[in-house]
Structures are given as structure tokens and as C-alpha cells.
Short mmCIF file of C-alpha atoms (C1' of nucleotides) in Angstrom, two decimals:
data_model
loop_
_atom_site.label_atom_id
_atom_site.label_comp_id
_atom_site.label_asym_id
_atom_site.label_seq_id
_atom_site.Cartn_x
_atom_site.Cartn_y
_atom_site.Cartn_z
CA MET A 887 0.00 0.00 0.00
CA ILE A 888 1.08 3.54 -0.78
CA ARG A 889 0.69 5.62 2.37
CA ILE A 890 -0.42 9.19 1.72
CA LEU A 891 -0.57 12.38 3.79
CA LEU A 892 -3.03 15.03 2.66
CA ALA A 893 -2.56 18.66 3.69
CA GLU A 894 -5.24 21.09 2.58
CA ASP A 895 -7.07 23.65 4.64
CA GLN A 896 -10.54 23.39 3.12
CA SER A 897 -12.14 20.36 4.75
CA MET A 898 -14.54 19.68 1.96
CA VAL A 899 -11.85 19.71 -0.70
CA ARG A 900 -9.50 17.72 1.47
CA GLU A 901 -12.00 14.99 2.18
CA ALA A 902 -13.10 14.97 -1.44
CA LEU A 903 -9.51 14.45 -2.53
CA ALA A 904 -9.25 11.66 0.02
CA ALA A 905 -12.33 10.04 -1.51
CA LEU A 906 -10.77 10.39 -4.95
CA LEU A 907 -7.49 8.83 -3.88
CA GLY A 908 -9.42 6.13 -2.06
CA LEU A 909 -10.69 4.91 -5.41
CA GLU A 910 -7.21 3.62 -6.19
CA PRO A 911 -6.96 0.15 -4.68
CA ASP A 912 -3.32 0.50 -3.62
CA PHE A 913 -3.63 3.98 -2.10
CA GLU A 914 -4.27 4.68 1.53
CA VAL A 915 -4.75 8.16 2.95
CA VAL A 916 -3.26 7.65 6.39
CA ALA A 917 -3.30 11.24 7.61
CA GLN A 918 -5.08 14.49 6.91
CA VAL A 919 -4.10 17.91 8.21
CA ALA A 920 -5.51 21.38 7.66
CA ARG A 921 -2.43 23.43 8.58
CA GLY A 922 1.07 23.64 7.19
CA ASP A 923 2.64 23.48 10.61
CA GLU A 924 1.02 20.12 11.35
CA VAL A 925 2.53 18.39 8.35
CA LEU A 926 5.80 17.24 9.86
CA ALA A 927 4.33 15.69 12.99
CA ALA A 928 1.66 13.87 10.99
CA ALA A 929 4.21 12.57 8.50
CA ARG A 930 6.39 11.26 11.33
CA ALA A 931 3.48 9.66 13.15
CA HIS A 932 2.06 7.74 10.22
CA ASP A 933 5.04 6.44 8.26
CA VAL A 934 4.03 8.28 5.12
CA ASP A 935 5.32 7.57 1.61
CA VAL A 936 3.97 10.63 -0.19
CA ALA A 937 2.80 14.01 1.09
CA LEU A 938 0.25 15.95 -0.95
CA LEU A 939 0.55 19.60 0.04
CA ASP A 940 -1.64 22.54 -0.84
CA ILE A 941 0.26 25.83 -0.93
CA GLU A 942 -2.20 28.24 0.64
CA MET A 943 -2.59 27.04 4.21
CA PRO A 944 -2.63 28.66 7.63
CA GLY A 945 0.38 28.21 9.88
CA MET A 946 2.85 27.47 7.13
CA THR A 947 2.64 27.34 3.34
CA GLY A 948 2.89 24.01 1.57
CA ILE A 949 6.16 25.20 0.09
CA GLU A 950 7.65 25.87 3.49
CA ALA A 951 6.34 22.53 4.69
CA ALA A 952 8.03 20.85 1.72
CA ALA A 953 11.34 22.38 2.76
CA VAL A 954 10.87 21.10 6.31
CA LEU A 955 10.04 17.61 5.08
CA ARG A 956 13.09 17.47 2.85
CA ARG A 957 15.29 18.32 5.81
CA GLU A 958 13.64 16.05 8.36
CA LEU A 959 12.36 13.15 6.28
CA PRO A 960 14.36 13.14 3.06
CA ALA A 961 12.97 9.82 1.86
CA LEU A 962 9.42 11.16 1.75
CA LYS A 963 8.21 12.35 -1.66
CA VAL A 964 6.33 15.62 -1.91
CA VAL A 965 3.61 16.57 -4.38
CA VAL A 966 2.61 20.22 -4.31
CA LEU A 967 -0.96 20.90 -5.33
CA THR A 968 -2.23 24.40 -5.83
CA THR A 969 -5.10 26.50 -7.10
CA PHE A 970 -2.85 29.02 -8.76
CA GLY A 971 -0.45 28.09 -11.52
CA ARG A 972 1.93 30.88 -10.68
CA PRO A 973 5.37 30.37 -12.14
CA GLY A 974 7.00 31.74 -8.99
CA TYR A 975 5.23 29.09 -6.96
CA LEU A 976 6.55 26.35 -9.21
CA ARG A 977 10.05 27.71 -8.87
CA SER A 978 9.91 27.91 -5.09
CA ALA A 979 8.26 24.51 -4.81
CA MET A 980 11.00 22.84 -6.80
CA GLU A 981 13.68 24.67 -4.86
CA SER A 982 12.07 23.40 -1.67
CA GLY A 983 12.40 19.82 -2.75
CA ALA A 984 9.00 18.98 -4.22
CA SER A 985 8.96 16.15 -6.74
CA ALA A 986 5.74 17.16 -8.44
CA PHE A 987 3.77 20.34 -8.98
CA LEU A 988 0.12 20.07 -9.95
CA VAL A 989 -2.56 22.70 -10.44
CA LYS A 990 -6.05 21.95 -9.28
CA ASP A 991 -7.57 22.54 -12.65
CA ALA A 992 -5.67 19.66 -14.15
CA PRO A 993 -7.68 16.46 -14.69
CA ALA A 994 -8.10 14.38 -11.56
CA ALA A 995 -6.41 11.40 -13.18
CA GLN A 996 -3.13 13.27 -13.04
CA LEU A 997 -3.16 13.22 -9.28
CA ALA A 998 -2.91 9.47 -8.87
CA ALA A 999 -0.53 9.34 -11.81
CA ALA A 1000 1.72 11.91 -10.18
CA VAL A 1001 1.82 9.96 -6.93
CA ARG A 1002 2.96 6.84 -8.77
CA LYS A 1003 5.53 8.72 -10.78
CA VAL A 1004 7.20 10.44 -7.87
CA LEU A 1005 7.47 7.10 -6.08
CA ALA A 1006 9.18 5.78 -9.21
CA GLY A 1007 11.69 8.59 -8.85
CA GLU A 1008 10.26 10.79 -11.58
CA ARG A 1009 9.46 14.47 -11.38
CA VAL A 1010 6.09 15.76 -12.56
CA ILE A 1011 5.75 19.28 -13.86
CA ASP A 1012 3.24 20.81 -16.23
CA PRO A 1013 5.34 21.65 -19.32
CA THR A 1014 3.42 24.86 -20.04
CA LEU A 1015 4.01 26.09 -16.52
CA ALA A 1016 7.65 25.08 -16.63
CA ALA A 1017 8.10 27.12 -19.78
CA ALA A 1018 6.39 30.09 -18.17
CA ALA A 1019 8.60 29.82 -15.10
CA LEU A 1020 11.73 29.78 -17.20
CA ALA A 1021 10.54 32.56 -19.48
CA GLU A 1022 9.74 34.97 -16.71
CA GLY A 1023 13.06 34.66 -14.91
CA ALA A 1024 13.65 34.94 -11.22
CA ASN A 1025 11.98 37.27 -8.76
CA PRO A 1026 13.64 40.66 -9.32
CA LEU A 1027 12.55 42.11 -6.00
CA THR A 1028 14.86 42.39 -3.02
CA GLU A 1029 13.66 41.15 0.33
CA ARG A 1030 12.81 44.60 1.61
CA GLU A 1031 10.99 45.52 -1.56
CA ARG A 1032 8.90 42.39 -1.12
CA ASP A 1033 8.24 43.24 2.52
CA VAL A 1034 7.07 46.72 1.69
CA LEU A 1035 4.94 45.57 -1.22
CA ARG A 1036 3.35 42.87 0.88
CA ALA A 1037 2.58 45.38 3.60
CA ALA A 1038 1.16 47.80 1.05
CA ALA A 1039 -1.16 45.18 -0.41
CA ASP A 1040 -4.03 45.93 1.95
CA GLY A 1041 -4.21 49.61 1.07
CA SER A 1042 -2.11 51.01 3.88
CA THR A 1043 -0.81 54.53 3.40
CA ASN A 1044 2.86 55.46 3.37
CA ALA A 1045 2.60 56.78 6.89
CA GLU A 1046 1.22 53.47 8.16
CA LEU A 1047 3.78 51.46 6.24
CA ALA A 1048 6.56 53.57 7.73
CA GLU A 1049 5.09 52.93 11.15
CA THR A 1050 4.70 49.17 10.89
CA LEU A 1051 8.01 48.61 9.10
CA HIS A 1052 9.99 51.03 11.26
CA LEU A 1053 11.17 53.01 8.29
CA SER A 1054 10.92 56.64 7.23
CA GLN A 1055 8.18 57.52 4.80
CA GLY A 1056 10.76 58.48 2.22
CA THR A 1057 12.35 55.05 2.37
CA VAL A 1058 8.98 53.38 1.99
CA ARG A 1059 8.34 55.43 -1.11
CA ASN A 1060 11.75 54.64 -2.50
CA TYR A 1061 11.23 50.91 -2.13
CA LEU A 1062 7.79 51.09 -3.64
CA SER A 1063 9.13 53.19 -6.47
CA THR A 1064 11.85 50.69 -7.36
CA ALA A 1065 9.39 47.81 -7.04
CA ILE A 1066 6.97 49.59 -9.35
CA GLN A 1067 9.70 50.07 -11.91
CA LYS A 1068 11.04 46.54 -11.71
CA LEU A 1069 7.53 45.19 -12.23
CA ALA A 1070 6.75 47.71 -14.98
CA ALA A 1071 3.66 48.80 -13.08
CA ARG A 1072 2.10 52.23 -13.04
CA ASN A 1073 1.41 52.43 -9.32
CA ARG A 1074 1.62 50.37 -6.15
CA ALA A 1075 -1.73 48.69 -6.67
CA GLU A 1076 -0.72 47.32 -10.05
CA ALA A 1077 2.66 46.33 -8.67
CA VAL A 1078 0.92 44.28 -5.98
CA ARG A 1079 -1.29 42.63 -8.55
CA ILE A 1080 1.62 41.74 -10.83
CA ALA A 1081 3.77 40.40 -8.01
CA ARG A 1082 0.84 38.30 -6.79
CA ASP A 1083 0.13 36.91 -10.22
CA LYS A 1084 3.69 35.81 -10.66
CA GLY A 1085 3.91 34.28 -7.23
CA TRP A 1086 6.55 36.76 -6.08
CA LEU A 1087 4.78 38.17 -3.11
CA MET B 665 -31.53 7.75 -7.16
CA ILE B 666 -30.80 11.42 -6.56
CA ARG B 667 -29.52 12.94 -9.79
CA ILE B 668 -26.84 15.61 -9.27
CA LEU B 669 -25.23 18.25 -11.48
CA LEU B 670 -21.80 19.46 -10.42
CA ALA B 671 -20.52 22.85 -11.61
CA GLU B 672 -16.97 23.77 -10.57
CA ASP B 673 -14.17 25.06 -12.72
CA GLN B 674 -11.23 23.26 -11.17
CA SER B 675 -11.27 19.76 -12.64
CA MET B 676 -9.45 18.14 -9.81
CA VAL B 677 -11.76 19.55 -7.19
CA ARG B 678 -14.81 18.82 -9.30
CA GLU B 679 -13.90 15.20 -9.86
CA ALA B 680 -12.90 14.82 -6.24
CA LEU B 681 -16.31 16.09 -5.17
CA ALA B 682 -17.88 13.65 -7.61
CA ALA B 683 -15.93 10.84 -5.99
CA LEU B 684 -17.08 12.03 -2.58
CA LEU B 685 -20.73 12.17 -3.61
CA GLY B 686 -20.33 8.81 -5.29
CA LEU B 687 -19.74 7.26 -1.88
CA GLU B 688 -23.41 7.82 -1.07
CA PRO B 689 -25.26 4.81 -2.43
CA ASP B 690 -28.32 6.77 -3.55
CA PHE B 691 -26.44 9.65 -5.21
CA GLU B 692 -25.56 9.80 -8.86
CA VAL B 693 -23.52 12.61 -10.41
CA VAL B 694 -25.12 12.69 -13.85
CA ALA B 695 -23.41 15.81 -15.23
CA GLN B 696 -20.29 17.85 -14.64
CA VAL B 697 -19.55 21.27 -16.09
CA ALA B 698 -16.67 23.70 -15.67
CA ARG B 699 -18.42 26.90 -16.69
CA GLY B 700 -21.39 28.78 -15.34
CA ASP B 701 -22.89 29.25 -18.77
CA GLU B 702 -23.08 25.51 -19.37
CA VAL B 703 -25.18 24.80 -16.30
CA LEU B 704 -28.63 25.29 -17.81
CA ALA B 705 -28.09 23.10 -20.86
CA ALA B 706 -26.59 20.32 -18.76
CA ALA B 707 -29.42 20.50 -16.23
CA ARG B 708 -31.98 20.24 -19.03
CA ALA B 709 -30.18 17.39 -20.75
CA HIS B 710 -29.80 15.15 -17.73
CA ASP B 711 -33.01 15.50 -15.75
CA VAL B 712 -31.24 16.77 -12.67
CA ASP B 713 -32.67 16.89 -9.14
CA VAL B 714 -30.02 19.03 -7.46
CA ALA B 715 -27.40 21.39 -8.87
CA LEU B 716 -24.22 21.98 -6.88
CA LEU B 717 -22.78 25.29 -8.04
CA ASP B 718 -19.44 26.88 -7.27
CA ILE B 719 -19.56 30.67 -7.32
CA GLU B 720 -16.27 31.58 -8.98
CA MET B 721 -16.55 30.19 -12.49
CA PRO B 722 -15.76 31.45 -15.98
CA GLY B 723 -18.67 32.38 -18.24
CA MET B 724 -21.16 33.02 -15.46
CA THR B 725 -21.00 32.95 -11.68
CA GLY B 726 -22.77 30.21 -9.80
CA ILE B 727 -25.08 32.86 -8.38
CA GLU B 728 -26.12 34.04 -11.83
CA ALA B 729 -26.55 30.41 -12.86
CA ALA B 730 -28.80 29.86 -9.84
CA ALA B 731 -31.02 32.72 -10.99
CA VAL B 732 -31.24 31.23 -14.47
CA LEU B 733 -32.14 27.82 -13.08
CA ARG B 734 -34.86 29.22 -10.87
CA ARG B 735 -36.42 30.90 -13.88
CA GLU B 736 -36.06 28.02 -16.31
CA LEU B 737 -36.30 24.94 -14.11
CA PRO B 738 -38.01 26.00 -10.91
CA ALA B 739 -38.35 22.47 -9.56
CA LEU B 740 -34.61 21.99 -9.47
CA LYS B 741 -32.91 22.60 -6.11
CA VAL B 742 -29.72 24.61 -5.98
CA VAL B 743 -26.85 24.26 -3.53
CA VAL B 744 -24.24 26.99 -3.74
CA LEU B 745 -20.76 25.95 -2.73
CA THR B 746 -17.97 28.44 -2.36
CA THR B 747 -14.46 29.00 -1.14
CA PHE B 748 -15.22 32.35 0.38
CA GLY B 749 -17.74 32.79 3.16
CA ARG B 750 -18.55 36.34 2.19
CA PRO B 751 -21.79 37.57 3.64
CA GLY B 752 -22.64 39.40 0.43
CA TYR B 753 -22.33 36.14 -1.47
CA LEU B 754 -24.76 34.46 0.87
CA ARG B 755 -27.22 37.28 0.45
CA SER B 756 -27.03 37.24 -3.35
CA ALA B 757 -27.20 33.46 -3.46
CA MET B 758 -30.38 33.36 -1.41
CA GLU B 759 -31.90 36.17 -3.47
CA SER B 760 -31.10 34.16 -6.59
CA GLY B 761 -33.08 31.20 -5.35
CA ALA B 762 -30.47 28.93 -3.83
CA SER B 763 -31.74 26.52 -1.18
CA ALA B 764 -28.41 25.96 0.50
CA PHE B 765 -25.16 27.85 0.93
CA LEU B 766 -22.04 25.93 1.93
CA VAL B 767 -18.44 27.00 2.32
CA LYS B 768 -15.73 24.63 1.22
CA ASP B 769 -14.08 24.56 4.59
CA ALA B 770 -17.12 23.00 6.19
CA PRO B 771 -16.83 19.25 6.88
CA ALA B 772 -17.47 17.09 3.85
CA ALA B 773 -20.35 15.33 5.56
CA GLN B 774 -22.38 18.53 5.33
CA LEU B 775 -22.41 18.31 1.57
CA ALA B 776 -24.42 15.11 1.31
CA ALA B 777 -26.54 16.23 4.24
CA ALA B 778 -27.33 19.51 2.48
CA VAL B 779 -28.37 17.69 -0.68
CA ARG B 780 -30.83 15.56 1.25
CA LYS B 781 -32.17 18.52 3.19
CA VAL B 782 -32.87 20.70 0.18
CA LEU B 783 -34.70 17.81 -1.45
CA ALA B 784 -36.79 17.58 1.69
CA GLY B 785 -37.67 21.24 1.21
CA GLU B 786 -35.35 22.62 3.86
CA ARG B 787 -32.90 25.46 3.53
CA VAL B 788 -29.33 25.05 4.69
CA ILE B 789 -27.31 28.03 5.85
CA ASP B 790 -24.35 28.31 8.16
CA PRO B 791 -25.74 30.17 11.18
CA THR B 792 -22.54 32.12 11.76
CA LEU B 793 -22.55 33.32 8.21
CA ALA B 794 -26.22 34.16 8.33
CA ALA B 795 -25.59 36.30 11.39
CA ALA B 796 -22.72 38.05 9.66
CA ALA B 797 -24.85 38.72 6.59
CA LEU B 798 -27.59 40.25 8.67
CA ALA B 799 -25.17 42.22 10.83
CA GLU B 800 -23.41 43.90 7.98
CA GLY B 801 -26.52 45.08 6.17
CA ALA B 802 -26.94 45.46 2.46
CA ASN B 803 -24.46 46.61 -0.09
CA PRO B 804 -24.31 50.41 0.26
CA LEU B 805 -22.74 51.00 -3.14
CA THR B 806 -24.72 52.17 -6.12
CA GLU B 807 -24.30 50.31 -9.39
CA ARG B 808 -21.96 52.88 -10.87
CA GLU B 809 -19.84 53.04 -7.75
CA ARG B 810 -19.47 49.28 -7.97
CA ASP B 811 -18.57 49.49 -11.65
CA VAL B 812 -15.89 52.07 -11.01
CA LEU B 813 -14.49 50.22 -8.03
CA ARG B 814 -14.38 46.97 -9.95
CA ALA B 815 -12.59 48.67 -12.82
CA ALA B 816 -10.14 50.29 -10.40
CA ALA B 817 -9.30 46.97 -8.77
CA ASP B 818 -6.45 46.12 -11.13
CA GLY B 819 -4.54 49.32 -10.46
CA SER B 820 -5.82 51.38 -13.39
CA THR B 821 -5.28 55.14 -13.15
CA ASN B 822 -8.09 57.66 -13.21
CA ALA B 823 -7.31 58.50 -16.81
CA GLU B 824 -7.67 54.86 -17.84
CA LEU B 825 -10.85 54.40 -15.83
CA ALA B 826 -12.34 57.49 -17.47
CA GLU B 827 -11.41 56.03 -20.84
CA THR B 828 -12.82 52.55 -20.34
CA LEU B 829 -15.97 53.70 -18.55
CA HIS B 830 -16.62 56.64 -20.88
CA LEU B 831 -16.66 59.11 -18.04
CA SER B 832 -14.73 62.24 -17.20
CA GLN B 833 -11.83 61.90 -14.81
CA GLY B 834 -13.62 64.10 -12.32
CA THR B 835 -16.64 61.83 -12.28
CA VAL B 836 -14.45 58.81 -11.74
CA ARG B 837 -12.86 60.50 -8.79
CA ASN B 838 -16.21 61.48 -7.37
CA TYR B 839 -17.51 57.93 -7.52
CA LEU B 840 -14.36 56.57 -5.97
CA SER B 841 -14.50 59.21 -3.29
CA THR B 842 -18.06 58.33 -2.30
CA ALA B 843 -17.25 54.61 -2.40
CA ILE B 844 -14.23 55.19 -0.18
CA GLN B 845 -16.37 57.05 2.31
CA LYS B 846 -19.21 54.54 2.30
CA LEU B 847 -16.74 51.74 2.97
CA ALA B 848 -14.82 53.76 5.55
CA ALA B 849 -11.64 53.15 3.62
CA ARG B 850 -8.64 55.43 3.40
CA ASN B 851 -8.00 55.07 -0.32
CA ARG B 852 -9.23 53.18 -3.35
CA ALA B 853 -7.04 50.15 -2.70
CA GLU B 854 -8.50 49.63 0.72
CA ALA B 855 -11.99 50.24 -0.62
CA VAL B 856 -11.46 47.48 -3.17
CA ARG B 857 -10.23 45.12 -0.48
CA ILE B 858 -13.17 45.82 1.81
CA ALA B 859 -15.76 45.49 -0.93
CA ARG B 860 -14.16 42.20 -2.03
CA ASP B 861 -14.13 40.82 1.49
CA LYS B 862 -17.79 41.54 1.96
CA GLY B 863 -18.76 40.11 -1.39
CA TRP B 864 -19.95 43.47 -2.69
CA LEU B 865 -17.77 43.73 -5.71
"C1'" DA C 943 41.97 48.81 -2.42
"C1'" DG C 944 38.24 49.38 -5.01
"C1'" DT C 945 33.64 48.32 -6.83
"C1'" DC C 946 29.09 46.90 -6.41
"C1'" DG C 947 24.56 46.11 -4.43
"C1'" DG C 948 21.39 46.06 -0.62
"C1'" DC C 949 19.66 48.92 3.01
"C1'" DG C 950 18.18 53.37 5.03
"C1'" DA C 951 17.63 58.23 4.74
"C1'" DT C 952 16.71 63.33 3.08
"C1'" DG C 953 14.91 66.96 0.12
"C1'" DA C 954 12.72 68.68 -3.93
"C1'" DC C 955 9.65 68.27 -7.53
"C1'" DA C 956 5.75 66.68 -10.52
"C1'" DA C 957 1.80 63.94 -10.97
"C1'" DA C 958 -2.03 61.43 -9.21
"C1'" DT C 959 -5.48 61.08 -5.86
"C1'" DG C 960 -9.13 62.43 -2.58
"C1'" DT C 961 -12.40 66.02 -1.05
"C1'" DC C 962 -15.78 69.53 -1.43
"C1'" DA C 963 -19.13 72.75 -3.35
"C1'" DT C 964 -21.98 73.22 -6.98
"C1'" DG C 965 -24.74 72.50 -10.94
"C1'" DG C 966 -27.86 70.01 -14.41
"C1'" DC C 967 -30.63 66.06 -16.01
"C1'" DC C 968 -33.43 62.39 -15.04
"C1'" DG C 969 -37.03 59.18 -12.90
"C1'" DT C 970 -39.71 57.87 -8.92
"C1'" DA C 971 -42.11 58.40 -4.80
"C1'" DC C 972 -45.03 61.19 -1.74
"C1'" DG D 1285 -45.41 69.38 -8.11
"C1'" DT D 1286 -41.92 68.96 -5.32
"C1'" DA D 1287 -38.59 66.52 -3.00
"C1'" DC D 1288 -35.14 62.99 -3.29
"C1'" DG D 1289 -31.57 60.13 -5.13
"C1'" DG D 1290 -28.82 58.32 -8.84
"C1'" DC D 1291 -25.98 59.82 -12.52
"C1'" DC D 1292 -22.58 62.97 -14.79
"C1'" DA D 1293 -19.87 66.95 -14.85
"C1'" DT D 1294 -16.65 71.08 -13.51
"C1'" DG D 1295 -13.33 73.65 -10.79
"C1'" DA D 1296 -10.55 74.40 -6.81
"C1'" DC D 1297 -7.93 72.73 -3.20
"C1'" DA D 1298 -5.01 69.85 -0.06
"C1'" DT D 1299 -2.86 65.58 0.42
"C1'" DT D 1300 -0.66 61.53 -1.13
"C1'" DT D 1301 2.08 59.25 -4.18
"C1'" DG D 1302 5.88 58.47 -7.43
"C1'" DT D 1303 10.44 59.98 -9.13
"C1'" DC D 1304 15.06 61.55 -8.90
"C1'" DA D 1305 19.54 63.02 -7.11
"C1'" DT D 1306 22.36 62.33 -3.42
"C1'" DC D 1307 24.30 60.65 0.74
"C1'" DG D 1308 26.24 57.12 4.36
"C1'" DC D 1309 26.83 52.45 6.07
"C1'" DC D 1310 27.70 47.89 5.44
"C1'" DG D 1311 29.26 43.26 3.42
"C1'" DA D 1312 30.81 40.61 -0.50
"C1'" DC D 1313 33.42 39.90 -4.29
"C1'" DT D 1314 37.79 40.90 -7.39
#
DNA sequence: AGTCGGCGATGACAAATGTCATGGCCGTAC
DNA sequence: GTACGGCCATGACATTTGTCATCGCCGACT
């Protein structure tokens, strides 16, 4: 039996995926968690062969959890499953040690197929997405630029950003300005949107 | 047998939900669609008892599809299923004739239960969400304010908004200004975020 | 030893944004 | 028929935002 861990924060989707995987006679979903920071303990406790990780989760992202698993349980294979086919996500997932990267709007058959392939030592990546990830290059933002952009995403003003980030207003505006230029945006709002779309935020 | 139509744009989730529903011995998923504008034809073609509709779909939202179904096939029961528990969504869904409103992070067991309940003539609504919907009141934005806010959501400048909406820049700014005040926001970006969160966009 | 890039800051300037008062044109409700 | 509210517009004003030049401090790389 192939022992599977499922990490996904939406119960209904998680249990539905479990039902789907349960249709395969040699699959067994031995653990389900709803938070990224519960992945490691569950994987340890249930002698898991493959971890299926959603990216957007409370506590810790699936990508961060993948990195933890690689360090602590290197033999375990990781499949990252996500709603958003953002090239930046693919890049980070692979850098964190994932063996497969699937988007949720791929056909369901690919899920079981991916599990079998990663156990056979293969990597599974959507070719279109891989091309997009390579075409777009790496994240051009520095860490601070990312911080400021992330903080600006909710509509905070410069004064508030300066406050929460312990910076001067001028510095906040400088970082936003360079971020806007690097992303070829016309203002902070568009910069946020672009960075989000590419998975750079 | 209870004949079910499943409308959800992400294949993997859709097929997983089908697998989940398939575990109930008296349920039969007779049609699956990935677009809102395919719901009516599929419902007609397969003699459906219950339609499970996701809200976020290409072509037409699940809420719009619910309204169409009520008009064209009034006997059919509608269950709206969504990722986001936004009170405004609940309100619109009920106004469009849905019999149940479920969020995807509810336990999977509630899905089958909701299907049975709506067929028994009951309505199914998360009480917490219902309270939130009543507490927050109705959408305070006029149609034009909504239009402008929606158009501004991607970071367009006033000049571009004026262009695409065939308005003067001053009018655009007036609408945004009133929207910002109604939503108690401090700028357009925050107004967009608030309106999105409440399901008013 | 020198160069480069990230980080933080200041000051000045131009452009975009948000606010307010005011007006006209509608349709509906009282 | 008048009052109200939605829609569209203008002009004036203050504030916020975006850009640019310039500076200092560090650490890394050559």
C-alpha cells in the first residue's frame, strides 16, 4: 500500500480528494491535516510515503512545509498541489524539494498518476508552466521591496507602512518606487497585482 | 436515485467532489460542467434533481446560474458551494433562489446532508454566516460606484478608468471618493479590499 | 583597495489622488 | 409638483504618491 498524507485547509476539498485517492486500490490516505505546521508531525506519526501539500494554508505554506520535510524526512516524496499556476510558486516549490507540482484545474487522473511517478523517482511538472517559469526569470525584487509591497497590499498609506516597518516615509516610497519600476507597473496597486500573479509576493 | 449536477471550474476539485458524492449509495452525479454558462443546458439534458454550483466560475458565476435555473427549471434545487464565506455572497445566493449555501471549509459530511435537506424542502445556511450577513446590512454601493471600483481593482489610473468607462476623470474620482467614504476606507485600494471581502464587488 | 549592491535616509519636484461645493438632467415616490 | 436620489460633470484645493539626485553604512566579491 502507498501511504499518503493530505494537507489542505478546506475540509470539503480535502475529504473529497481523500475520496478520490481512495478509489485507487493500492492507495491509503493515512493522515489528513488542515495546517502547514502540522505536516511534519503527521508525517512522522504515520510512516508516510507521499505528502500531498496545498500551498495556501494557515500556519505554514505548503512550500515551506516541503522544505521542512526534505530536511527532516528526506525519503518522503512531496507533491505540491495548488489552485494558482503561478510560475513563482513552481520555482519555489521545486527549490524546496517537491517532486511534483500540480494545479487543481488539471484532470483528476493526473493526481494518482503523479503519486505513482514520484514514487518511481520521476518528477512531474506541467510543461506549459515550466516554460512560463523559465521565461519569466527569477523574482527581481529584493527582500525589503517584497516586505514593503506585501505590507502595502491591503491599502495602507505610506505613513502606516513607515510605522509598521519602522522606516521613514521616504524610504517606503523609494522601495515602492523601485518595485513599481522593476515590475513595470504604473502604481503600487498594479505592482501588488503583478507580483501576486507571478507568485513573487 | 438522486440525480446531481456538479458545476466547478477546477477539474481536480470537481472530480474529487464527484468521488465524494459517489460514496453515497443513492447519489448519482449525472453531469459535470466547468463553466457557469453551461449549467442550464446540462441541467436540461440530464433530468437533474439538485445542482451543486461553485460561485467563482468562468462564463457566469454560480449565483447568476442559480437565478437562471430558478427561472427556467423551478423544480430543481440549488446548492451553492464556495471557497469564500462572504456575507454578500450568501445574500445574493439566497436572493437568486439557492436553497443551501455551503463553504468549502465545512466538513465534507455537510455536503451530502445539504443535498438531502434541500430535497426535503429545507434550507441550509451556516448560522454564523447568516448572522454576519444580517449584521453587515446590504451593499451600500450604487451600481456605478461598484462598476468604477471593480474597474479600479487592477490598479488602473483615473485616466484609464475614465477612458474605459466613458466618463470624465472628475466623475471617476467622485464615484471613488463616495465609495471610499461609504466603505470607511482610506484610499481606493482599501476600498477594493473591503468590498471584495464583503462580497460586494 | 576598489567596486558593487542592498539597506536606510533626506529633500525637492511633478503627478495622481481624494475632497468639497456646486450644478444640471433624469425618474420615482409622496 | 416637489422633494429625493442616482448619474454625470466642472473647478478648486489639499494631500498623497511616485520619481530623482544624493548621501552614508555595510558586506561581498575581485
